[in-house]
Amino acid sequence: PRPILDMSYSRHFLDFQGSSIPSSMKKLVVTKLSQNFREAVTLRQDSPVPLPGDGDLLVRNRFVGINASDINYSAGRYDASVKPPFDIGFEGVGDVVALGLSASADYTVGQAVAYVKAGSFAEYTVVPAKEAVPLPSVKPEFLTLMVSGATAYISLKELGELSEGKKVLVTAAAGGTGQFAVQLAKKAKCHVIGTCSSDEKGGFLKSIGCDRTINYKTENVESVLRKDYPEGVDVVYESVGGKMFDLALNSLATKGRLIVIGFITGYQNPTGLQPIKAELLPAKLLKKSASIRGFFLNHYLSEYKMALKHLLKMYERGDLVCEVDFGDTSPEGKFTGLESVFRAVDYMYMGKNIGKIVVELPHSVNSKL
């Protein structure tokens, strides 16, 4: 066992490799509220490395996840009372490099952990030990489960009422969370339809069990659904919004359920919304005894640990594909270092990713950063 570095009483500490933890670090900070991520966010080069309190871990981030809602956060849409500057980034995976005395009851220096907490777009993040998730190793695949996998798992379990033979439509199916909605619906023995924007994405979706892929760039989604599923679909896992929402709503079967987990097409608009044809909504829902349910992960945190445990087991057994996209095919190559978070966000909004977009934060052992 490595020695515990008790941070409660000391400002001088070493990481587990014996190299000094620097006093300053790089991190991304929202300095202006804007739905334009590049306008809203600044890379600070010399922020102080935070110190963990008694019940905290100091995590050196190795991989951080990109989420469509990073833009909502930098636009100030989640909490109007929070004023810039504030930290950004929702999830990370890394090593514990220092910890408080109480936290040392359950964690040791050098341990791999994942977490969901604002402020992951930084080289070091303080994480309360009770909120951390211990991992067997630092792997980017684990990061795909923290927000994206958990969102798909809990929303389908709590709101989807999936059962054998049900028809499930997943929009943006090859994305970070779509990939899990497809696989989990298949595990529930449903017939799964996935929309995507390229044949390459369609190929990926078939490889994870999608029964019917619809490339909306080359096929008319509405016509395909009307022709192949005249009775409608039972469940829609919807994250696109705008026209796709209208189309999904119209394709619901009797007693169908539409689960809204996001509306990415609107996030870059000043209002955060794309118009939908809502005035006919009451009539459409009544006519089909259909329902629309919103899902926001923060409201289901009581289910979170159980969901994550289940997903981690599935991945370790080889029952779950956790596709990671490091942007290797993007014009400037792999997303490495905090400065590449800006490119990664652009890449997602251009609809280029297959799976979850992850940025790697490399650290050399003796680096003073």
Short mmCIF file of C-alpha atoms in Angstrom, two decimals:
data_model
loop_
_atom_site.label_atom_id
_atom_site.label_comp_id
_atom_site.label_asym_id
_atom_site.label_seq_id
_atom_site.Cartn_x
_atom_site.Cartn_y
_atom_site.Cartn_z
CA PRO A 1 0.00 0.00 0.00
CA ARG A 2 1.21 3.49 -0.81
CA PRO A 3 1.58 5.97 2.03
CA ILE A 4 -1.43 8.19 2.66
CA LEU A 5 -0.70 11.83 2.05
CA ASP A 6 -2.85 13.65 4.56
CA MET A 7 -3.75 17.01 3.09
CA SER A 8 -5.73 18.27 6.04
CA TYR A 9 -2.81 20.03 7.70
CA SER A 10 -0.17 20.53 5.06
CA ARG A 11 0.29 22.66 2.00
CA HIS A 12 3.38 20.73 0.90
CA PHE A 13 2.66 17.40 -0.65
CA LEU A 14 3.92 14.90 -3.18
CA ASP A 15 2.07 12.78 -5.67
CA PHE A 16 2.43 9.02 -5.67
CA GLN A 17 5.22 9.00 -8.26
CA GLY A 18 7.32 11.21 -6.05
CA SER A 19 7.23 14.19 -8.39
CA SER A 20 6.02 17.47 -6.99
CA ILE A 21 2.41 18.36 -7.54
CA PRO A 22 2.73 21.82 -9.05
CA SER A 23 1.30 24.88 -7.34
CA SER A 24 -0.43 26.05 -10.53
CA MET A 25 -2.29 24.35 -13.37
CA LYS A 26 -4.28 24.92 -16.54
CA LYS A 27 -8.07 24.93 -16.43
CA LEU A 28 -11.02 26.16 -18.48
CA VAL A 29 -13.18 28.88 -16.95
CA VAL A 30 -16.44 30.44 -18.14
CA THR A 31 -15.63 34.16 -18.22
CA LYS A 32 -18.69 35.35 -20.16
CA LEU A 33 -22.15 33.83 -20.58
CA SER A 34 -22.65 32.83 -24.21
CA GLN A 35 -23.93 29.84 -26.19
CA ASN A 36 -20.78 30.27 -28.30
CA PHE A 37 -18.39 28.05 -26.34
CA ARG A 38 -15.24 29.70 -27.72
CA GLU A 39 -16.57 33.11 -26.71
CA ALA A 40 -17.71 32.01 -23.27
CA VAL A 41 -14.71 29.98 -22.13
CA THR A 42 -11.09 31.00 -21.40
CA LEU A 43 -8.08 28.72 -20.90
CA ARG A 44 -6.31 29.90 -17.75
CA GLN A 45 -2.66 28.89 -17.65
CA ASP A 46 -1.76 29.51 -14.02
CA SER A 47 -4.70 28.76 -11.75
CA PRO A 48 -3.77 27.53 -8.28
CA VAL A 49 -4.01 23.76 -7.84
CA PRO A 50 -6.90 23.30 -5.36
CA LEU A 51 -6.28 21.66 -1.98
CA PRO A 52 -8.46 18.77 -0.84
CA GLY A 53 -10.25 19.13 2.50
CA ASP A 54 -10.61 16.42 5.10
CA GLY A 55 -13.18 14.36 3.14
CA ASP A 56 -11.82 15.11 -0.34
CA LEU A 57 -9.61 13.61 -3.04
CA LEU A 58 -7.33 15.57 -5.32
CA VAL A 59 -7.66 13.91 -8.74
CA ARG A 60 -5.17 14.40 -11.53
CA ASN A 61 -7.43 14.21 -14.57
CA ARG A 62 -6.34 11.89 -17.35
CA PHE A 63 -9.50 11.85 -19.49
CA VAL A 64 -12.43 14.30 -19.54
CA GLY A 65 -15.77 13.86 -21.30
CA ILE A 66 -17.44 16.29 -23.70
CA ASN A 67 -21.21 16.73 -23.38
CA ALA A 68 -23.69 18.58 -25.58
CA SER A 69 -24.86 20.39 -22.45
CA ASP A 70 -21.41 21.94 -21.85
CA ILE A 71 -22.76 24.74 -24.05
CA ASN A 72 -25.90 25.10 -21.90
CA TYR A 73 -23.68 25.41 -18.85
CA SER A 74 -21.40 28.04 -20.43
CA ALA A 75 -24.51 29.97 -21.53
CA GLY A 76 -25.71 30.07 -17.89
CA ARG A 77 -28.90 28.09 -18.60
CA TYR A 78 -28.69 25.68 -15.66
CA ASP A 79 -28.45 28.12 -12.80
CA ALA A 80 -29.16 31.78 -13.49
CA SER A 81 -27.81 32.77 -10.06
CA VAL A 82 -24.25 31.66 -10.90
CA LYS A 83 -22.20 34.50 -12.37
CA PRO A 84 -18.88 34.15 -14.24
CA PRO A 85 -16.14 33.28 -13.68
CA PHE A 86 -16.94 29.62 -12.92
CA ASP A 87 -15.37 26.26 -13.73
CA ILE A 88 -16.69 24.00 -16.48
CA GLY A 89 -16.63 20.33 -17.52
CA PHE A 90 -18.90 17.68 -15.98
CA GLU A 91 -16.94 14.44 -15.73
CA GLY A 92 -13.45 13.06 -15.48
CA VAL A 93 -11.33 9.96 -14.90
CA GLY A 94 -7.92 10.11 -13.26
CA ASP A 95 -5.62 9.18 -10.38
CA VAL A 96 -5.88 10.23 -6.74
CA VAL A 97 -2.69 12.20 -6.04
CA ALA A 98 -3.52 13.52 -2.56
CA LEU A 99 -6.37 13.21 -0.07
CA GLY A 100 -7.73 14.34 3.26
CA LEU A 101 -7.50 12.24 6.41
CA SER A 102 -11.17 11.09 6.46
CA ALA A 103 -11.05 10.32 2.73
CA SER A 104 -8.09 8.01 3.37
CA ALA A 105 -10.45 5.53 5.09
CA ASP A 106 -11.69 4.44 1.63
CA TYR A 107 -9.11 5.69 -0.87
CA THR A 108 -5.37 5.63 -1.36
CA VAL A 109 -2.94 7.71 -3.37
CA GLY A 110 -2.54 6.23 -6.86
CA GLN A 111 -6.09 4.86 -7.02
CA ALA A 112 -8.06 5.25 -10.26
CA VAL A 113 -11.39 7.07 -9.89
CA ALA A 114 -14.15 8.58 -12.00
CA TYR A 115 -16.49 11.37 -10.96
CA VAL A 116 -19.30 13.65 -12.12
CA LYS A 117 -18.78 17.18 -10.84
CA ALA A 118 -18.55 20.64 -12.36
CA GLY A 119 -14.95 21.65 -12.97
CA SER A 120 -13.45 18.64 -14.76
CA PHE A 121 -11.91 20.73 -17.56
CA ALA A 122 -8.79 21.22 -15.43
CA GLU A 123 -5.55 19.38 -14.82
CA TYR A 124 -6.53 18.74 -11.18
CA THR A 125 -9.98 18.62 -9.59
CA VAL A 126 -11.00 18.26 -5.93
CA VAL A 127 -13.70 15.59 -5.61
CA PRO A 128 -15.57 14.70 -2.40
CA ALA A 129 -14.60 11.08 -1.62
CA LYS A 130 -18.25 10.09 -1.20
CA GLU A 131 -19.00 11.20 -4.79
CA ALA A 132 -16.05 9.42 -6.42
CA VAL A 133 -16.35 6.05 -8.15
CA PRO A 134 -13.38 3.69 -7.64
CA LEU A 135 -12.20 2.03 -10.87
CA PRO A 136 -9.97 -0.96 -11.60
CA SER A 137 -7.82 1.23 -13.89
CA VAL A 138 -7.76 4.59 -15.67
CA LYS A 139 -9.51 3.89 -18.97
CA PRO A 140 -11.47 6.32 -21.16
CA GLU A 141 -14.20 3.69 -21.65
CA PHE A 142 -15.23 4.12 -18.00
CA LEU A 143 -15.85 7.80 -18.69
CA THR A 144 -18.51 6.99 -21.30
CA LEU A 145 -20.69 5.47 -18.56
CA MET A 146 -20.60 8.36 -16.08
CA VAL A 147 -23.13 10.71 -17.73
CA SER A 148 -23.99 9.20 -21.12
CA GLY A 149 -24.41 5.58 -20.05
CA ALA A 150 -26.19 6.47 -16.80
CA THR A 151 -28.61 8.77 -18.66
CA ALA A 152 -29.60 5.99 -21.08
CA TYR A 153 -29.83 3.34 -18.36
CA ILE A 154 -31.90 5.27 -15.82
CA SER A 155 -34.21 7.01 -18.32
CA LEU A 156 -35.09 3.79 -20.14
CA LYS A 157 -35.52 1.87 -16.88
CA GLU A 158 -37.63 4.53 -15.12
CA LEU A 159 -39.58 5.99 -18.06
CA GLY A 160 -39.26 3.61 -21.01
CA GLU A 161 -41.26 0.61 -19.73
CA LEU A 162 -39.33 -1.57 -22.18
CA SER A 163 -40.44 -5.11 -22.82
CA GLU A 164 -39.83 -7.77 -25.45
CA GLY A 165 -40.93 -6.87 -28.96
CA LYS A 166 -41.44 -3.14 -28.33
CA LYS A 167 -40.25 -0.84 -31.11
CA VAL A 168 -37.74 1.75 -29.89
CA LEU A 169 -36.55 4.72 -31.95
CA VAL A 170 -33.24 6.30 -30.87
CA THR A 171 -32.35 9.67 -32.43
CA ALA A 172 -28.64 10.59 -32.76
CA ALA A 173 -28.13 6.89 -32.11
CA ALA A 174 -24.37 6.80 -32.80
CA GLY A 175 -23.64 9.57 -30.27
CA GLY A 176 -22.31 9.41 -26.72
CA THR A 177 -25.59 8.42 -25.08
CA GLY A 178 -27.39 7.06 -28.15
CA GLN A 179 -24.96 4.12 -28.34
CA PHE A 180 -26.13 2.99 -24.88
CA ALA A 181 -29.84 3.50 -25.57
CA VAL A 182 -29.48 1.19 -28.60
CA GLN A 183 -27.64 -1.53 -26.66
CA LEU A 184 -29.85 -1.41 -23.57
CA ALA A 185 -33.04 -1.54 -25.66
CA LYS A 186 -31.62 -4.55 -27.51
CA LYS A 187 -30.83 -6.23 -24.18
CA ALA A 188 -34.51 -5.74 -23.29
CA LYS A 189 -35.31 -7.67 -26.53
CA CYS A 190 -36.78 -4.66 -28.29
CA HIS A 191 -36.67 -3.88 -32.02
CA VAL A 192 -34.37 -0.85 -32.32
CA ILE A 193 -34.38 1.84 -35.00
CA GLY A 194 -31.55 4.40 -34.98
CA THR A 195 -31.18 7.68 -36.87
CA CYS A 196 -27.70 8.88 -37.84
CA SER A 197 -25.94 11.16 -40.33
CA SER A 198 -23.56 8.87 -42.23
CA ASP A 199 -23.14 5.34 -43.55
CA GLU A 200 -20.10 4.91 -41.31
CA LYS A 201 -22.30 5.64 -38.28
CA GLY A 202 -24.92 3.26 -39.68
CA GLY A 203 -22.27 0.53 -39.83
CA PHE A 204 -21.31 1.16 -36.21
CA LEU A 205 -24.99 1.00 -35.15
CA LYS A 206 -25.47 -2.34 -36.91
CA SER A 207 -22.37 -3.65 -35.13
CA ILE A 208 -23.97 -2.91 -31.72
CA GLY A 209 -27.28 -4.55 -32.66
CA CYS A 210 -29.43 -1.81 -34.22
CA ASP A 211 -32.15 -3.51 -36.33
CA ARG A 212 -32.83 -0.63 -38.72
CA THR A 213 -30.59 2.38 -39.30
CA ILE A 214 -31.86 5.53 -41.02
CA ASN A 215 -29.27 7.89 -42.48
CA TYR A 216 -31.25 11.14 -42.44
CA LYS A 217 -28.86 12.70 -44.96
CA THR A 218 -29.81 10.15 -47.63
CA GLU A 219 -33.22 8.85 -46.48
CA ASN A 220 -36.45 10.59 -45.53
CA VAL A 221 -36.94 9.57 -41.90
CA GLU A 222 -40.68 10.28 -41.93
CA SER A 223 -41.29 8.18 -45.05
CA VAL A 224 -39.22 5.27 -43.74
CA LEU A 225 -41.08 5.24 -40.42
CA ARG A 226 -44.48 5.50 -42.10
CA LYS A 227 -43.68 2.70 -44.55
CA ASP A 228 -41.80 0.28 -42.28
CA TYR A 229 -43.65 0.99 -39.01
CA PRO A 230 -47.23 1.88 -39.97
CA GLU A 231 -48.45 1.15 -36.42
CA GLY A 232 -45.86 3.56 -35.00
CA VAL A 233 -43.07 3.12 -32.46
CA ASP A 234 -43.59 2.43 -28.76
CA VAL A 235 -40.69 4.40 -27.29
CA VAL A 236 -38.56 7.27 -28.60
CA TYR A 237 -35.25 8.19 -26.96
CA GLU A 238 -34.92 11.78 -28.22
CA SER A 239 -31.96 14.11 -27.94
CA VAL A 240 -32.11 16.18 -31.16
CA GLY A 241 -35.14 18.49 -30.82
CA GLY A 242 -36.67 20.77 -33.47
CA LYS A 243 -37.91 18.97 -36.57
CA MET A 244 -36.73 15.58 -35.31
CA PHE A 245 -38.88 16.00 -32.20
CA ASP A 246 -41.97 16.75 -34.34
CA LEU A 247 -41.27 13.77 -36.52
CA ALA A 248 -40.72 11.46 -33.53
CA LEU A 249 -43.93 12.68 -31.91
CA ASN A 250 -45.91 11.98 -35.08
CA SER A 251 -44.49 8.46 -35.31
CA LEU A 252 -45.59 7.37 -31.81
CA ALA A 253 -47.81 4.31 -31.56
CA THR A 254 -50.93 4.16 -29.39
CA LYS A 255 -49.78 4.50 -25.76
CA GLY A 256 -46.32 5.46 -27.07
CA ARG A 257 -43.77 7.25 -24.88
CA LEU A 258 -41.37 9.95 -25.99
CA ILE A 259 -38.43 10.52 -23.61
CA VAL A 260 -36.72 13.90 -24.04
CA ILE A 261 -33.10 13.70 -22.87
CA GLY A 262 -31.96 16.82 -24.75
CA PHE A 263 -32.44 18.97 -27.85
CA ILE A 264 -28.95 19.53 -29.22
CA THR A 265 -30.13 21.36 -32.36
CA GLY A 266 -31.20 24.30 -30.20
CA TYR A 267 -28.29 24.62 -27.79
CA GLN A 268 -26.29 27.00 -29.98
CA ASN A 269 -29.30 29.32 -30.46
CA PRO A 270 -29.62 32.34 -28.14
CA THR A 271 -32.79 30.85 -26.57
CA GLY A 272 -31.50 27.28 -26.49
CA LEU A 273 -34.55 26.08 -28.40
CA GLN A 274 -35.53 25.19 -31.95
CA PRO A 275 -39.23 25.79 -32.66
CA ILE A 276 -41.52 22.77 -32.54
CA LYS A 277 -45.15 22.46 -33.66
CA ALA A 278 -46.47 22.39 -30.12
CA GLU A 279 -49.92 23.88 -30.67
CA LEU A 280 -51.25 20.48 -31.84
CA LEU A 281 -49.59 18.67 -28.95
CA PRO A 282 -52.65 18.13 -26.69
CA ALA A 283 -54.66 16.68 -29.58
CA LYS A 284 -51.84 14.43 -30.75
CA LEU A 285 -51.23 13.03 -27.26
CA LEU A 286 -54.93 12.52 -26.55
CA LYS A 287 -55.57 10.79 -29.87
CA LYS A 288 -52.91 8.18 -29.11
CA SER A 289 -53.00 8.10 -25.28
CA ALA A 290 -49.34 8.96 -25.74
CA SER A 291 -46.99 10.71 -23.33
CA ILE A 292 -43.87 12.88 -23.33
CA ARG A 293 -41.47 12.62 -20.41
CA GLY A 294 -38.45 14.80 -19.76
CA PHE A 295 -35.34 13.28 -18.19
CA PHE A 296 -32.59 15.23 -16.38
CA LEU A 297 -29.96 13.05 -14.68
CA ASN A 298 -29.64 15.34 -11.63
CA HIS A 299 -33.21 14.46 -10.61
CA TYR A 300 -32.39 10.74 -10.48
CA LEU A 301 -29.23 10.74 -8.39
CA SER A 302 -30.79 8.25 -5.95
CA GLU A 303 -30.61 5.69 -8.80
CA TYR A 304 -27.15 6.72 -9.97
CA LYS A 305 -24.78 4.46 -8.01
CA MET A 306 -26.89 1.38 -8.72
CA ALA A 307 -27.02 2.19 -12.44
CA LEU A 308 -23.28 2.77 -12.65
CA LYS A 309 -22.48 -0.44 -10.81
CA HIS A 310 -24.65 -2.36 -13.25
CA LEU A 311 -23.10 -0.66 -16.31
CA LEU A 312 -19.52 -1.23 -15.07
CA LYS A 313 -20.28 -4.92 -14.57
CA MET A 314 -21.76 -5.17 -18.07
CA TYR A 315 -18.68 -3.52 -19.57
CA GLU A 316 -16.27 -5.74 -17.62
CA ARG A 317 -18.18 -8.85 -18.73
CA GLY A 318 -17.91 -7.71 -22.35
CA ASP A 319 -21.69 -7.17 -22.65
CA LEU A 320 -21.47 -3.48 -23.44
CA VAL A 321 -19.58 -1.59 -26.14
CA CYS A 322 -18.30 1.76 -24.84
CA GLU A 323 -17.24 3.54 -28.01
CA VAL A 324 -14.80 6.42 -27.46
CA ASP A 325 -14.06 9.10 -30.06
CA PHE A 326 -10.76 10.94 -29.51
CA GLY A 327 -11.16 12.94 -32.73
CA ASP A 328 -8.34 11.05 -34.51
CA THR A 329 -10.03 11.74 -37.86
CA SER A 330 -10.60 15.45 -37.17
CA PRO A 331 -8.50 17.89 -39.27
CA GLU A 332 -6.05 18.70 -36.46
CA GLY A 333 -5.98 15.16 -35.07
CA LYS A 334 -6.53 13.65 -31.66
CA PHE A 335 -8.04 15.74 -28.84
CA THR A 336 -5.07 16.07 -26.47
CA GLY A 337 -4.74 18.71 -23.75
CA LEU A 338 -7.27 21.20 -22.43
CA GLU A 339 -6.78 23.55 -25.40
CA SER A 340 -8.35 20.86 -27.63
CA VAL A 341 -11.67 20.94 -25.67
CA PHE A 342 -12.75 23.83 -27.95
CA ARG A 343 -12.16 21.70 -31.06
CA ALA A 344 -13.90 18.74 -29.44
CA VAL A 345 -17.05 20.80 -28.77
CA ASP A 346 -17.06 22.03 -32.39
CA TYR A 347 -16.58 18.44 -33.63
CA MET A 348 -19.63 17.30 -31.66
CA TYR A 349 -21.84 20.10 -32.96
CA MET A 350 -20.79 19.27 -36.53
CA GLY A 351 -22.14 15.77 -35.85
CA LYS A 352 -18.85 14.05 -36.58
CA ASN A 353 -18.49 11.80 -33.55
CA ILE A 354 -19.15 8.08 -33.28
CA GLY A 355 -19.55 7.30 -29.58
CA LYS A 356 -18.52 9.52 -26.70
CA ILE A 357 -16.06 12.37 -27.32
CA VAL A 358 -13.18 12.21 -24.87
CA VAL A 359 -10.17 14.51 -24.45
CA GLU A 360 -6.92 13.08 -23.09
CA LEU A 361 -4.84 15.13 -20.66
CA PRO A 362 -1.32 13.72 -20.83
CA HIS A 363 1.00 14.12 -17.84
CA SER A 364 4.65 13.20 -17.77
CA VAL A 365 5.65 11.86 -14.37
CA ASN A 366 8.24 14.48 -13.50
CA SER A 367 6.45 17.35 -15.13
CA LYS A 368 6.17 20.58 -13.18
CA LEU A 369 3.45 21.54 -15.70
#
